[in-house]
Short mmCIF file of C-alpha atoms in Angstrom, two decimals:
data_model
loop_
_atom_site.label_atom_id
_atom_site.label_comp_id
_atom_site.label_asym_id
_atom_site.label_seq_id
_atom_site.Cartn_x
_atom_site.Cartn_y
_atom_site.Cartn_z
CA MET A 162 0.20 -8.54 -9.23
CA PRO A 163 -0.91 -6.43 -12.14
CA ASP A 164 1.72 -5.30 -14.63
CA THR A 165 -0.06 -2.09 -15.64
CA PRO A 166 -1.88 0.42 -13.44
CA ALA A 167 -4.66 0.97 -16.01
CA SER A 168 -7.19 -0.86 -13.90
CA ALA A 169 -5.37 -0.74 -10.56
CA LEU A 170 -6.15 1.78 -7.82
CA LEU A 171 -3.24 2.65 -5.55
CA THR A 172 -4.08 4.17 -2.17
CA GLU A 173 -1.44 5.59 0.13
CA HIS A 174 -2.26 4.72 3.74
CA PRO A 175 0.01 6.54 6.23
CA GLU A 176 -1.71 5.21 9.36
CA PRO A 177 -1.47 1.67 10.76
CA LEU A 178 -3.63 -0.95 9.06
CA ILE A 179 -6.00 -2.45 11.61
CA THR A 180 -7.68 -5.83 11.27
CA THR A 181 -11.34 -6.26 12.16
CA ASP A 182 -10.26 -7.93 15.42
CA GLY A 183 -8.27 -4.83 16.44
CA PHE A 184 -4.68 -5.80 15.65
CA ALA A 185 -2.27 -3.57 13.68
CA LEU A 186 -0.51 -5.25 10.79
CA ALA A 187 3.28 -5.27 10.78
CA CYS A 188 5.56 -5.86 7.84
CA PRO A 189 7.18 -9.29 8.27
CA ASN A 190 10.32 -7.98 6.57
CA CYS A 191 11.07 -4.70 8.40
CA ARG A 192 8.41 -4.68 11.16
CA ALA A 193 6.92 -1.33 10.07
CA VAL A 194 3.36 -0.82 11.30
CA GLN A 195 2.39 2.26 9.29
CA ASP A 196 2.87 3.96 5.92
CA TRP A 197 1.41 1.43 3.48
CA LEU A 198 0.44 1.32 -0.15
CA LEU A 199 -2.82 -0.50 -0.87
CA ILE A 200 -3.10 -1.86 -4.40
CA HIS A 201 -6.65 -2.70 -5.46
CA TYR A 202 -6.81 -4.81 -8.61
CA ARG A 203 -9.65 -6.94 -9.98
CA GLY A 204 -11.35 -7.31 -6.61
CA ASP A 205 -8.15 -8.21 -4.76
CA THR A 206 -6.18 -5.96 -2.41
CA TRP A 207 -2.43 -6.16 -1.93
CA ILE A 208 -0.48 -4.26 0.73
CA ARG A 209 3.03 -2.97 0.17
CA CYS A 210 5.50 -1.56 2.68
CA ARG A 211 8.16 1.09 2.01
CA CYS A 212 10.76 -1.71 2.14
CA ALA A 213 9.03 -3.13 -1.00
CA HIS A 214 7.62 -6.18 0.77
CA GLU A 215 4.27 -6.97 -0.80
CA ARG A 216 1.60 -9.46 0.12
CA PRO A 217 -2.12 -10.04 -0.31
CA ALA A 218 -4.17 -8.15 2.25
CA PRO A 219 -5.62 -10.44 4.91
CA ASP A 220 -9.33 -11.14 4.70
CA ASN A 221 -9.91 -9.49 8.09
CA LEU A 222 -8.36 -6.15 7.09
CA ASP A 223 -10.58 -3.19 7.96
CA THR A 224 -10.48 -0.95 4.87
CA THR A 225 -13.56 1.10 5.71
CA GLY A 226 -12.87 4.72 4.92
CA ASP A 227 -10.11 3.98 2.41
CA SER A 228 -12.50 4.28 -0.52
CA ASP A 229 -14.14 7.44 0.85
CA GLN A 230 -11.43 9.62 -0.65
CA PRO A 231 -11.41 10.12 -4.42
CA PRO A 232 -8.22 8.87 -6.08
CA PRO A 233 -5.76 11.62 -6.96
CA ASP A 234 -5.43 12.55 -10.61
CA ARG A 235 -2.07 10.85 -11.07
CA HIS A 236 -1.36 8.30 -13.76
CA TRP A 237 1.70 6.24 -14.66
CA PRO A 238 2.28 4.00 -17.68
CA THR A 239 3.28 0.98 -15.56
CA LEU A 240 2.70 -0.24 -12.04
CA ASP A 241 6.47 -0.30 -11.42
CA GLN A 242 6.70 3.40 -12.30
CA ALA A 243 3.78 4.19 -9.98
CA ILE A 244 5.36 2.26 -7.11
CA THR A 245 8.70 4.03 -7.64
CA ALA A 246 7.08 7.47 -7.91
CA LEU A 247 5.16 6.90 -4.68
CA GLY A 248 8.31 5.74 -2.86
CA PHE A 249 7.36 2.10 -2.24
CA ASP A 250 10.19 0.54 -4.26
CA GLY A 251 12.45 -0.13 -1.28
CA LEU A 252 14.61 2.99 -1.57
CA LEU A 253 12.83 4.61 1.41
CA ALA A 254 12.85 1.49 3.60
CA ARG A 255 12.73 2.30 7.31
CA THR A 256 11.94 5.96 6.56
CA ARG A 257 9.48 7.64 8.91
CA TRP A 258 7.52 10.74 7.88
CA ASN A 259 6.63 13.35 10.50
CA ALA A 260 3.31 15.01 9.84
#
């Protein structure tokens, strides 16, 4: 994982992540199926759950539409600060947001 967010794009993804074969990803740690953080860095994509479990995104992840939205104008000096500010550091594990 990158140690600075200078060249990393972090995308909040509140909906389930669906693979190209139609399956929703689940966190192997807490079994959450929605509310992800996608970390795009040097051509690789990592997915992170609110419980702080992080793993490389599977090759069959359907990310169409994720890049359609411009990134928000938010910047942090380190990736750890960005992850904490966005609530993906484990403190909000098992938290569900009602929209």
